[in-house]
Coordinates of C-alpha atoms in Angstrom, one line a residue:
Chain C
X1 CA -2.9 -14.5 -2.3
X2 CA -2.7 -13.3 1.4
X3 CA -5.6 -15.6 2.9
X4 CA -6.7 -15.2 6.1
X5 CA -7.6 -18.9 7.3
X6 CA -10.9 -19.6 9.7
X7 CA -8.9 -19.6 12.6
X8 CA -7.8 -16.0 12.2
X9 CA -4.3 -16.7 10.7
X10 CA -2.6 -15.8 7.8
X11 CA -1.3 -18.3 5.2
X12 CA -0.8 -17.7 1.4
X13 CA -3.2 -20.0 -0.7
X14 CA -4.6 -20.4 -4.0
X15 CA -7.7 -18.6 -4.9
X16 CA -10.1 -19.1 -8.1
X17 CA -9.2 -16.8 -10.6
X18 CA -13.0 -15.3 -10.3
X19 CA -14.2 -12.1 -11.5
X20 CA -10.5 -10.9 -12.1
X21 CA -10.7 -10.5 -16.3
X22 CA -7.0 -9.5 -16.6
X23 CA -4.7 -10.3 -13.7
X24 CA -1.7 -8.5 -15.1
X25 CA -3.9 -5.2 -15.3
X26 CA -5.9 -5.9 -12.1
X27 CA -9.0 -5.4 -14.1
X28 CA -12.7 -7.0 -13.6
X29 CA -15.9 -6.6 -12.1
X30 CA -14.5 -4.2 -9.0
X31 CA -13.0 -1.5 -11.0
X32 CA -9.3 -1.4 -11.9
X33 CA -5.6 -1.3 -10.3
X34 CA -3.2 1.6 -11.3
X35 CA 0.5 2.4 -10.7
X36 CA 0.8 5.8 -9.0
X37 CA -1.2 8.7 -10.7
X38 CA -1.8 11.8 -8.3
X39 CA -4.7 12.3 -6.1
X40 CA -5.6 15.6 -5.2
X41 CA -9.0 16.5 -5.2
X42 CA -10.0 14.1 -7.9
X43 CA -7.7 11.1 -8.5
X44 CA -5.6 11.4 -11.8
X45 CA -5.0 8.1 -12.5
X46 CA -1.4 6.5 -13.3
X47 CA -0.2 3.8 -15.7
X48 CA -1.2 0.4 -16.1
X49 CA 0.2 -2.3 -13.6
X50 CA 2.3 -4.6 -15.0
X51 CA 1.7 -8.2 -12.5
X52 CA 4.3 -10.6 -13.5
X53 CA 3.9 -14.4 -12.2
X54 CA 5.0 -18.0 -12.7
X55 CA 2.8 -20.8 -13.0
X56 CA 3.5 -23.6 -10.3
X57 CA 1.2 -26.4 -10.1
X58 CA -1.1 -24.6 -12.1
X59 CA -1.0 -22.1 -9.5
X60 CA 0.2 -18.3 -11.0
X61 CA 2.8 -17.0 -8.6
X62 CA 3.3 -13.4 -8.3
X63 CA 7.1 -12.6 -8.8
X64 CA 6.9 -9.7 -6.5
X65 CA 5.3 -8.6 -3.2
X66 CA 3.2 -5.2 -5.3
X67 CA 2.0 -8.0 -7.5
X68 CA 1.1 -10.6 -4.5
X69 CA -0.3 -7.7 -2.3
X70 CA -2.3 -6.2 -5.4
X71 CA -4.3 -9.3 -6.0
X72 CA -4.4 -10.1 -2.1
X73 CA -6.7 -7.0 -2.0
X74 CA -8.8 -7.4 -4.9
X75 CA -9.9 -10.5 -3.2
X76 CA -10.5 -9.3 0.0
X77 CA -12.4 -6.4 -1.6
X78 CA -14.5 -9.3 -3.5
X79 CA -15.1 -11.4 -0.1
X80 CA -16.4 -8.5 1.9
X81 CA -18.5 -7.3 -1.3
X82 CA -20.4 -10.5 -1.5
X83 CA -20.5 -10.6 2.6
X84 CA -22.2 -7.1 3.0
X85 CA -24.5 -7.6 -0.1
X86 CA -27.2 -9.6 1.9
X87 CA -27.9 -6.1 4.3
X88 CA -27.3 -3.8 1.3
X89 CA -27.1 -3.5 -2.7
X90 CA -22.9 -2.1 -2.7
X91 CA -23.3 -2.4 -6.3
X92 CA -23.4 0.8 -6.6
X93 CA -19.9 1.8 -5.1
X94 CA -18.3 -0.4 -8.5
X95 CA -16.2 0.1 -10.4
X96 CA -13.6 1.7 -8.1
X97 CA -10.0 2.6 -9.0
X98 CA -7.0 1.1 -7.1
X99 CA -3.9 3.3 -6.7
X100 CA -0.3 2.2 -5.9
X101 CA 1.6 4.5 -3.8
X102 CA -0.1 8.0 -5.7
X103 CA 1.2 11.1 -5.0
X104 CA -0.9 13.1 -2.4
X105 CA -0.8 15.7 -0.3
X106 CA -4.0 14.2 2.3
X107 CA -2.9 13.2 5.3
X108 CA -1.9 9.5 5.1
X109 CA 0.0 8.3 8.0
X110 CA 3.4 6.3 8.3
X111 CA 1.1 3.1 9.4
X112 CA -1.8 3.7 7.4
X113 CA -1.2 1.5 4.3
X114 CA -4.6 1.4 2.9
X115 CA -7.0 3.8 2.6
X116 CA -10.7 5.3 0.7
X117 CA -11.0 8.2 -0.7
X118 CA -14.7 9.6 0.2
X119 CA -16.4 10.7 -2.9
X120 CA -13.9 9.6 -5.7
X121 CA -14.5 5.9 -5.3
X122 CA -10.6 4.9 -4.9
X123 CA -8.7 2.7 -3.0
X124 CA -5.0 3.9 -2.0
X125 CA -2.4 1.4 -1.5
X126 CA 1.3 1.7 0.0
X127 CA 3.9 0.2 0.7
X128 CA 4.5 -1.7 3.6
X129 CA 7.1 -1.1 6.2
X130 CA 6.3 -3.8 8.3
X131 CA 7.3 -7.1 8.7
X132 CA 3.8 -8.6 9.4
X133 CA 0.8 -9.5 7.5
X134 CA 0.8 -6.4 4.7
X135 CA -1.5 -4.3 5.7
X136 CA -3.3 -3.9 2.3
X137 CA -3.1 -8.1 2.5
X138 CA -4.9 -8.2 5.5
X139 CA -8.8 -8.8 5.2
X140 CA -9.8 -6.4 8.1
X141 CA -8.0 -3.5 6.8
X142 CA -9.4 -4.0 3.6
X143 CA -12.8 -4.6 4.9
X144 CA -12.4 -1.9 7.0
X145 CA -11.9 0.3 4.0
X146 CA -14.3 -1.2 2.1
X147 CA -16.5 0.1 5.1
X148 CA -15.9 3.7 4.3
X149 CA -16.9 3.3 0.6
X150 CA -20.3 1.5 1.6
X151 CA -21.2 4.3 5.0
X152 CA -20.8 6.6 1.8
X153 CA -23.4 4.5 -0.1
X154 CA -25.3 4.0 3.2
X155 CA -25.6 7.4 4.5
X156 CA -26.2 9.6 1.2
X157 CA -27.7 7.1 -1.4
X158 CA -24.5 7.5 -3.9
X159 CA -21.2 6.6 -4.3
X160 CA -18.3 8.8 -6.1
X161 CA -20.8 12.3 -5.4
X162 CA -20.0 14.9 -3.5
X163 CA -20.5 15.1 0.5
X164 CA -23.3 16.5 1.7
X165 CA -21.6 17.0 5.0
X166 CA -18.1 18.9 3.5
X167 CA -20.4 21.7 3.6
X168 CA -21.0 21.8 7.6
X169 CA -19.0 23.2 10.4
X170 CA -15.7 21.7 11.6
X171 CA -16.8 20.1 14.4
X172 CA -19.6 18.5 12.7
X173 CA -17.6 16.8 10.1
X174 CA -15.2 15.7 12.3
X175 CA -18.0 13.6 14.6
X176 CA -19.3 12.4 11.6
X177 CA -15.5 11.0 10.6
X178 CA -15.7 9.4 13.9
X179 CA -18.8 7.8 13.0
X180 CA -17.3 6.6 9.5
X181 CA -14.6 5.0 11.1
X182 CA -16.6 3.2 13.6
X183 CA -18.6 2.2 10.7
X184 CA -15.7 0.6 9.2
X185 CA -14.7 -1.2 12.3
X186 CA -18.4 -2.8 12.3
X187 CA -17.5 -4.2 8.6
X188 CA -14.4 -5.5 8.9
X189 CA -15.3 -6.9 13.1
X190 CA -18.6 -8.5 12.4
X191 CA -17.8 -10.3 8.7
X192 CA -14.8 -11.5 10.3
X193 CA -16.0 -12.1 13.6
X194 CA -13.1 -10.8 15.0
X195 CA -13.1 -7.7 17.2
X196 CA -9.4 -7.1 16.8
X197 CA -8.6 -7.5 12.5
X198 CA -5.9 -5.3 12.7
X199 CA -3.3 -7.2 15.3
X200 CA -1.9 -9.7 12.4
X201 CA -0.4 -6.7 10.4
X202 CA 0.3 -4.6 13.2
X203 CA -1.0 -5.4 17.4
X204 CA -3.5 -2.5 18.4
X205 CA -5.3 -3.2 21.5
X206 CA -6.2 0.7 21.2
X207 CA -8.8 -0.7 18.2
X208 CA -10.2 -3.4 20.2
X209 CA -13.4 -3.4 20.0
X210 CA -14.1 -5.8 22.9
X211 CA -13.0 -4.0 25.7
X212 CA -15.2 -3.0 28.1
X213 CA -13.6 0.5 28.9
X214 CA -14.3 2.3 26.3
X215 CA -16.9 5.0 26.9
X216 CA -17.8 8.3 24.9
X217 CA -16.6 10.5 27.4
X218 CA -16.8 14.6 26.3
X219 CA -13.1 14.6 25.7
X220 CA -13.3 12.1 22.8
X221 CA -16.4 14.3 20.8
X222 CA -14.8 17.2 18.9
X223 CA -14.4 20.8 20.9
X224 CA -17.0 23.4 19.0
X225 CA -14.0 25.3 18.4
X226 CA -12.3 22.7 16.5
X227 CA -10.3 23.8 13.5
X228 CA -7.8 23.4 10.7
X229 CA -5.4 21.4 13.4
X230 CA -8.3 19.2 14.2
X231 CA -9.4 18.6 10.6
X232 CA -5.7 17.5 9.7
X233 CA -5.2 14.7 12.2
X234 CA -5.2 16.8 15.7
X235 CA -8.9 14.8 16.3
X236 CA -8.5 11.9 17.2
X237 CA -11.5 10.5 15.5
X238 CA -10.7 6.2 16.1
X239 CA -11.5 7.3 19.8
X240 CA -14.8 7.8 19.6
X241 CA -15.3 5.7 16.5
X242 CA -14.2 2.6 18.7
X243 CA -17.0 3.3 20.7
X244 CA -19.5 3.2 18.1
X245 CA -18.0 -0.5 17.2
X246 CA -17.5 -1.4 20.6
X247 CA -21.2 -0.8 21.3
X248 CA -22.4 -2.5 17.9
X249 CA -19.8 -5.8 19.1
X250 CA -21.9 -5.9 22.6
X251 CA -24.4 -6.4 20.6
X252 CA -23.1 -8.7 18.7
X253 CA -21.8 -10.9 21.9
X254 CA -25.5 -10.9 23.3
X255 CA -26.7 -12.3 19.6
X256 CA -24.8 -13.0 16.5
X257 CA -22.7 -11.3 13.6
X258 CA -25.3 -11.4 11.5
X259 CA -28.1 -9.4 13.9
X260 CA -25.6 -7.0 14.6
X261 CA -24.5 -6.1 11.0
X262 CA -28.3 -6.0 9.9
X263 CA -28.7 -3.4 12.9
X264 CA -26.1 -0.8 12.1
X265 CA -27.0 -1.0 8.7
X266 CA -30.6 0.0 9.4
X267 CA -29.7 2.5 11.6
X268 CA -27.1 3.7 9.5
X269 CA -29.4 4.2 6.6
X270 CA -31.9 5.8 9.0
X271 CA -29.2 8.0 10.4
X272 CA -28.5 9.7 6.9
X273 CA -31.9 10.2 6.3
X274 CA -31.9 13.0 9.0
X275 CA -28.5 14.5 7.4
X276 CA -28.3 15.5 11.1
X277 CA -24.6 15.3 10.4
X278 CA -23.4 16.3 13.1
X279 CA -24.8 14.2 15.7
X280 CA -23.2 10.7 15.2
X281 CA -25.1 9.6 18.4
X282 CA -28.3 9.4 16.2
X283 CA -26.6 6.5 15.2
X284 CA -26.9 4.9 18.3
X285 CA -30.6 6.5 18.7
X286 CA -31.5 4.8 15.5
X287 CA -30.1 1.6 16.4
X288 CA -32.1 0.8 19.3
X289 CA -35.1 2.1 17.5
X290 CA -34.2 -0.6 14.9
X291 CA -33.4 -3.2 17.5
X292 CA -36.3 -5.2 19.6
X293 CA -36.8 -7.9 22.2
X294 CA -33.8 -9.4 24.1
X295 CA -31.4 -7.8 21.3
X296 CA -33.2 -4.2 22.2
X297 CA -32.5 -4.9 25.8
X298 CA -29.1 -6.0 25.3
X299 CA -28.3 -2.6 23.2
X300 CA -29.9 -0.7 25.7
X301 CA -27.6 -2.1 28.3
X302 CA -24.7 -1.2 26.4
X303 CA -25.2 1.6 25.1
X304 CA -26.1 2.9 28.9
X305 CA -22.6 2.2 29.6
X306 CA -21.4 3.0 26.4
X307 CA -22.8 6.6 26.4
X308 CA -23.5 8.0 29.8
X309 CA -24.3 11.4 28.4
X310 CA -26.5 10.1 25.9
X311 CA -30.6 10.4 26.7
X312 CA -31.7 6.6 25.7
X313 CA -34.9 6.8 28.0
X314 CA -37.2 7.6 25.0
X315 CA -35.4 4.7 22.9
X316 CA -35.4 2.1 26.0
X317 CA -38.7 3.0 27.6
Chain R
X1 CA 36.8 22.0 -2.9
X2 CA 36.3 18.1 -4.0
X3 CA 35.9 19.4 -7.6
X4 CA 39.3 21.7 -7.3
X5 CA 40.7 18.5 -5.4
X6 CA 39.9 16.0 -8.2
X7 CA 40.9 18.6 -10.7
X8 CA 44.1 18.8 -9.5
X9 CA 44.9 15.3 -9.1
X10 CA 43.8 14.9 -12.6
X11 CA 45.8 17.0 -14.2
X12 CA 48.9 15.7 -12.3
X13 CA 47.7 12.2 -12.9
X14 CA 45.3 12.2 -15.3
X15 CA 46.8 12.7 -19.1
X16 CA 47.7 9.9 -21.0
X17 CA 45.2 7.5 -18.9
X18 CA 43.2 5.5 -21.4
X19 CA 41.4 2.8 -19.6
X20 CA 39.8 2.5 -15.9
X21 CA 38.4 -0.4 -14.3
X22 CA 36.5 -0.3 -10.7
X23 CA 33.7 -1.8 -8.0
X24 CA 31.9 0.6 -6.0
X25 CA 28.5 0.3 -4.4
X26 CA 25.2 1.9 -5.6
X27 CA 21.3 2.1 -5.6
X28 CA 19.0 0.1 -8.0
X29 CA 15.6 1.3 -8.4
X30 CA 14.2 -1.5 -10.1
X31 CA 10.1 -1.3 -12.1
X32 CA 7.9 -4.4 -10.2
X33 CA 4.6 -4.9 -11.4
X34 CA 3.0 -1.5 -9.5
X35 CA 6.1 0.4 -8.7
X36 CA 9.9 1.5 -8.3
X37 CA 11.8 -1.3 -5.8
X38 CA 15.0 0.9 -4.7
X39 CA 17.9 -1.5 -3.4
X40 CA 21.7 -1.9 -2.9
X41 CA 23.5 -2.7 -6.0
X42 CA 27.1 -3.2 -6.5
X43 CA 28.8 -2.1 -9.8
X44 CA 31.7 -3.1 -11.9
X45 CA 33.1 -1.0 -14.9
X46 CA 35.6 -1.1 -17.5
X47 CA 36.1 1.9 -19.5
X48 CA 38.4 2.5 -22.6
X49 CA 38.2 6.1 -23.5
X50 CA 40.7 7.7 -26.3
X51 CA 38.8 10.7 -26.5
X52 CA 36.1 11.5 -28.3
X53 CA 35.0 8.3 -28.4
X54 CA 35.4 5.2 -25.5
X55 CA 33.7 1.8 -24.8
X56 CA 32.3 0.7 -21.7
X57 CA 31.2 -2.4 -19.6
X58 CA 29.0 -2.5 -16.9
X59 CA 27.9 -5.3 -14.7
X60 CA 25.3 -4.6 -11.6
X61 CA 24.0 -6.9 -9.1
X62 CA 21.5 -6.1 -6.2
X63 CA 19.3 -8.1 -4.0
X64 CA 15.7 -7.1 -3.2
X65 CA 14.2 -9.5 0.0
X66 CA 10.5 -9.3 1.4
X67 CA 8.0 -10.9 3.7
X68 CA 7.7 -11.6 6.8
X69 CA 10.9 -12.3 9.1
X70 CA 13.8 -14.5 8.5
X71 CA 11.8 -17.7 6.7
X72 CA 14.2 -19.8 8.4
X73 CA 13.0 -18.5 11.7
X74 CA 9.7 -19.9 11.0
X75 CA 6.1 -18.6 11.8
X76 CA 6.8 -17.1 8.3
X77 CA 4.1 -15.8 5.8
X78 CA 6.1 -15.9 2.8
X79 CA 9.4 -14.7 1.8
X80 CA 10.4 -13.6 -1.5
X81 CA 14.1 -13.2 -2.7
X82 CA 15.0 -11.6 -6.1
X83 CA 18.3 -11.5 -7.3
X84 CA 18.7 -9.2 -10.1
X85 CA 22.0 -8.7 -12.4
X86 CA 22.6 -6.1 -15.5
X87 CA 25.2 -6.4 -18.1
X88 CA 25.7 -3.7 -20.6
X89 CA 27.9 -3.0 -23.4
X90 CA 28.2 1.3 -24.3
X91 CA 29.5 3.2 -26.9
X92 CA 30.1 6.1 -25.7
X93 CA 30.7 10.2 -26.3
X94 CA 33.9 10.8 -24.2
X95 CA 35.3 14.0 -23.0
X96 CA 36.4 16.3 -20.5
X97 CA 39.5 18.5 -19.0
X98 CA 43.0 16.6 -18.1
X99 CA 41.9 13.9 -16.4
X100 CA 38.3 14.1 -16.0
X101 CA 36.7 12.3 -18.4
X102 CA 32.6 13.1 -19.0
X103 CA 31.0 9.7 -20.9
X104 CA 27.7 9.5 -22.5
X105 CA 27.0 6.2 -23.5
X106 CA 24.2 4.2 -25.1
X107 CA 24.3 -0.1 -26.1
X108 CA 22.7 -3.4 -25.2
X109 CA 22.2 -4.8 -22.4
X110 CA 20.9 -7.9 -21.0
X111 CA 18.9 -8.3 -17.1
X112 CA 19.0 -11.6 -15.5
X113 CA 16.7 -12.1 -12.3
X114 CA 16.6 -14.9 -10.2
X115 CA 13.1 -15.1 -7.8
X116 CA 12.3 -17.2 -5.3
X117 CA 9.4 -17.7 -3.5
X118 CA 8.8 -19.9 0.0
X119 CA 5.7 -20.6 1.6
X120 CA 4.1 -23.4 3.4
X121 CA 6.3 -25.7 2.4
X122 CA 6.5 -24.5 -1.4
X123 CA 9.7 -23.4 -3.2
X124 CA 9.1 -21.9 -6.0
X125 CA 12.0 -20.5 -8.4
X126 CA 11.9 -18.6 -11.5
X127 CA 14.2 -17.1 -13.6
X128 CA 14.9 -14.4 -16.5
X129 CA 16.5 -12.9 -19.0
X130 CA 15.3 -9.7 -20.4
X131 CA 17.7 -8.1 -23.1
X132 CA 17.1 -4.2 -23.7
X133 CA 18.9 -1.0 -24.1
X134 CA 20.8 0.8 -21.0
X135 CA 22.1 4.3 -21.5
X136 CA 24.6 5.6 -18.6
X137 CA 26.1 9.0 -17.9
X138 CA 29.2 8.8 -16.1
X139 CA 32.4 11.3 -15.0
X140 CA 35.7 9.6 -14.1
X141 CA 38.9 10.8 -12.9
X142 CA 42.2 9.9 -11.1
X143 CA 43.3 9.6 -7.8
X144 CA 46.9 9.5 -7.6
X145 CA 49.0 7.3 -10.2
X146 CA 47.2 4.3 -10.5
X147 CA 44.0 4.9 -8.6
X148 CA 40.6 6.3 -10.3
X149 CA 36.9 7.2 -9.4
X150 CA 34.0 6.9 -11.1
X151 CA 30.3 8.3 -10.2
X152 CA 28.0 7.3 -12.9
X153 CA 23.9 7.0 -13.2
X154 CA 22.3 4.8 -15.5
X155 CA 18.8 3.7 -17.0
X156 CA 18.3 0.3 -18.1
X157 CA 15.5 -0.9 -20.1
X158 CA 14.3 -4.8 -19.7
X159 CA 12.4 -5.5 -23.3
X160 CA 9.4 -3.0 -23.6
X161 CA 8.0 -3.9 -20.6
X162 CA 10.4 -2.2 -17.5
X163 CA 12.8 0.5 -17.1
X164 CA 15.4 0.3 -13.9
X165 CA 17.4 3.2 -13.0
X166 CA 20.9 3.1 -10.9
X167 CA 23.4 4.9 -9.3
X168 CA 26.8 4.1 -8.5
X169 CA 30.2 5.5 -7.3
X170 CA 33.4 3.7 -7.6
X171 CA 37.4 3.6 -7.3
X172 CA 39.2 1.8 -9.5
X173 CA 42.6 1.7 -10.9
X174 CA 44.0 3.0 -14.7
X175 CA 46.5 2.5 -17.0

């Protein structure tokens, strides 16, 4: 499979079968891989994959990239599973479906190669364009995935039910995307440890979430008057959601991975508890509730630079 | 107008023409384990058609490469090459106007794939042969004396496991 070594690079390696019942089918413990299907607003699953291989050294070889990216993700998936379980139970999100290249009409982009679909507990795969790592091969996109399915769990208790916050105004879901994907960014940056996953696949310095300059500015929250444009990709919700990781890495540079992942977590959790939906910065709120000491201090600091708008004096007193 | 053209030049050229054989290039869309792999394919066909009835061979290649750049620029991933042939033997329904021959045909066939894999240092090879059934609809026609065209798709099953589809349009010569 794809591998991504502890240096940060990519190699292909050998992997224990696992918890991977039927290679040819992609079926186990995570749910199940399809060919195709149509996803609408439920997912109508395709046929059965069909993974071919050789064996070499008692190695299987897939004979074809689908087949090599296929089980490349399954693992990934299975890493970051066991990674996040410590923080929280993702049991729950299991079994999922994932999708080859469905039909859709959602509004997957030329680059975006991997995706969740909130509330139907299914992973979308596509092809790959590029000539990089694959971008459904490459453990930070699929952790960051993997992210969107477990803010679901986080924030509402379930997995695969319908979202409590499809129900609120535009501009309200749209913060609350930005939030999600700044969730997601947090999973794949602080398992990895790397605050730029996506570069191998395809260089981003607009998702690094070390740099200092980023700052929730007005102009990156949704307008009140957002609409249908907005809602379709005219909102440009890794902005803001960059912010949200970029404030969670501080933390993490003033402690460890580990602190900072238990952190957003908790604050996550508490966040969705006040299905204030539309105020994402109760995230941030909630985090330095959740935080103390030296890591309090250090989240204060950031998130004074971070969110210069944002009232923290309660929080930091 | 390149229906009238070809109608024309077939009845001038056409009658009498029993047998074609050509080369023209094509797409393959080839089943992999999750979806369709479209690609380049280059076809070769013999027909023999004394309507109604004719017999047809039909031999495809095409080349499907993936991974990162050029392996043998280094820094690579991986690279995987698969070479892919068809060979297929038709009877076939023949019939048309003049020169213009409609074939419907249905036989054996027989894929051969060749797949190699590099990584790290490893060079792994594999290859195989998957007999099946291919079914191909086809019009030919001529152009001028000697010269003919062909534009033909086809579906190719390998065992009970993958179906490929292609599409092709040649010249060739008759007689």
């Amino acid at each position: 499979v794809v591998s991504r070594e502890a240096d940060g690079t990519y190699a292909l390696t050998a992997r224990d079968r696992g918890d991977l019942e039927d290679p040819r089918r992609l079926v186990g413990d995570l749910g199940q891989g399809r060919r195709g299907g149509q996803l609408t607003t439920e997912y109508k699953p395709g046929g059965q994959l069909d993974i071919r291989w050789t064996v070499d050294q008692g190695e299987a070889v897939p004979t074809d990239e689908q087949g090599l990216v296929m089980w490349s993700f399954w693992y990934h998936l299975s890493d970051v599973r066991d990674a996040v379980a410590p923080y929280a139970d993702p049991s729950p999100i299991f079994p999922v479906d994932i999708a080859w290249s469905p039909q859709s009409v959602l509004d997957f982009q030329g680059v975006e190669n991997a995706a969740f679909v909130l509330s139907q507990r299914t992973f979308v795969l596509f092809p790959d364009a590029l000539d990089n790592v694959p971008i459904a091969a490459n453990a930070g996109v699929v952790r960051h995935e993997f992210g969107h399915a477990w803010f679901e769990l986080l924030t509402t208790g379930v997995s695969g039910e319908e979202l409590p916050w499809l129900e609120e105004e535009v501009q309200d879901a749209l913060a609350l995307n930005a939030l999600n994907e700044g969730f997601a960014d947090m999973v794949a940056t602080l398992t990895l440890d790397d605050p730029r996953f996506i570069d191998p696949s395809l260089p981003m310095p607009s998702r690094d979430v070390s740099d200092k300059s980023w700052v929730a500015t007005s102009d990156l929250y949704p307008n009140e008057d957002a609409g249908l444009v907005d809602a379709i990709g005219g909102y440009d919700k890794y902005a803001l959601g960059t912010v949200y990781a970029s404030f969670v890495w501080d933390v993490r540079e003033a402690t460890d991975p580990d602190t900072a992942m238990r952190l957003a977590v908790e604050a996550l959790v508490a966040f969705g508890e006040t299905e204030d939906w539309g105020n994402p910065d109760g995230f941030v709120l909630a985090f330095l509730a959740a935080a103390s000491g030296q890591t309090r201090a250090a989240a204060c600091a950031s998130a004074a630079v971070r969110f210069p708008e944002l009232d923290i004096s309660e929080a930091c007193s | 107008m390149w229906w009238w053209a070809a109608a024309a030049l077939a009845g001038e050229h056409g009658a009498g023409k029993l047998g074609t054989v050509g080369l023209g290039p094509g797409m393959a869309a080839t089943e992999r384990s999750a979806a369709l792999d479209v690609a380049g394919q280059l076809v070769l066909w013999a027909n023999y058609a004394p309507r109604p009835w004719g017999l047809a061979l039909d031999l495809g290649a095409w080349r499907h490469t993936t991974g990162e750049q050029p392996y043998e620029e280094g820094e690579s991933l991986y690279q995987l090459r698969i070479v892919q042939t068809r060979a297929a033997l038709l009877a076939e329904l023949a019939t048309g106007t003049q020169g213009i021959t409609f074939h419907a045909g249905l036989g054996p066939a027989l894929s051969w794939s060749a797949t190699r894999v590099r990584w790290a240092g490893r060079d792994v090879r594999v290859t195989a042969l998957e007999p099946g059934l291919a079914g191909r609809l086809a019009l030919d026609g001529p152009l001028g004396p000697v010269l003919a065209w062909q534009w033909r798709v086809g579906v190719t099953a390998r065992g009970l496991q993958a179906v490929d589809y292609d599409t092709a349009l040649g010249l060739g010569v008759q007689w």
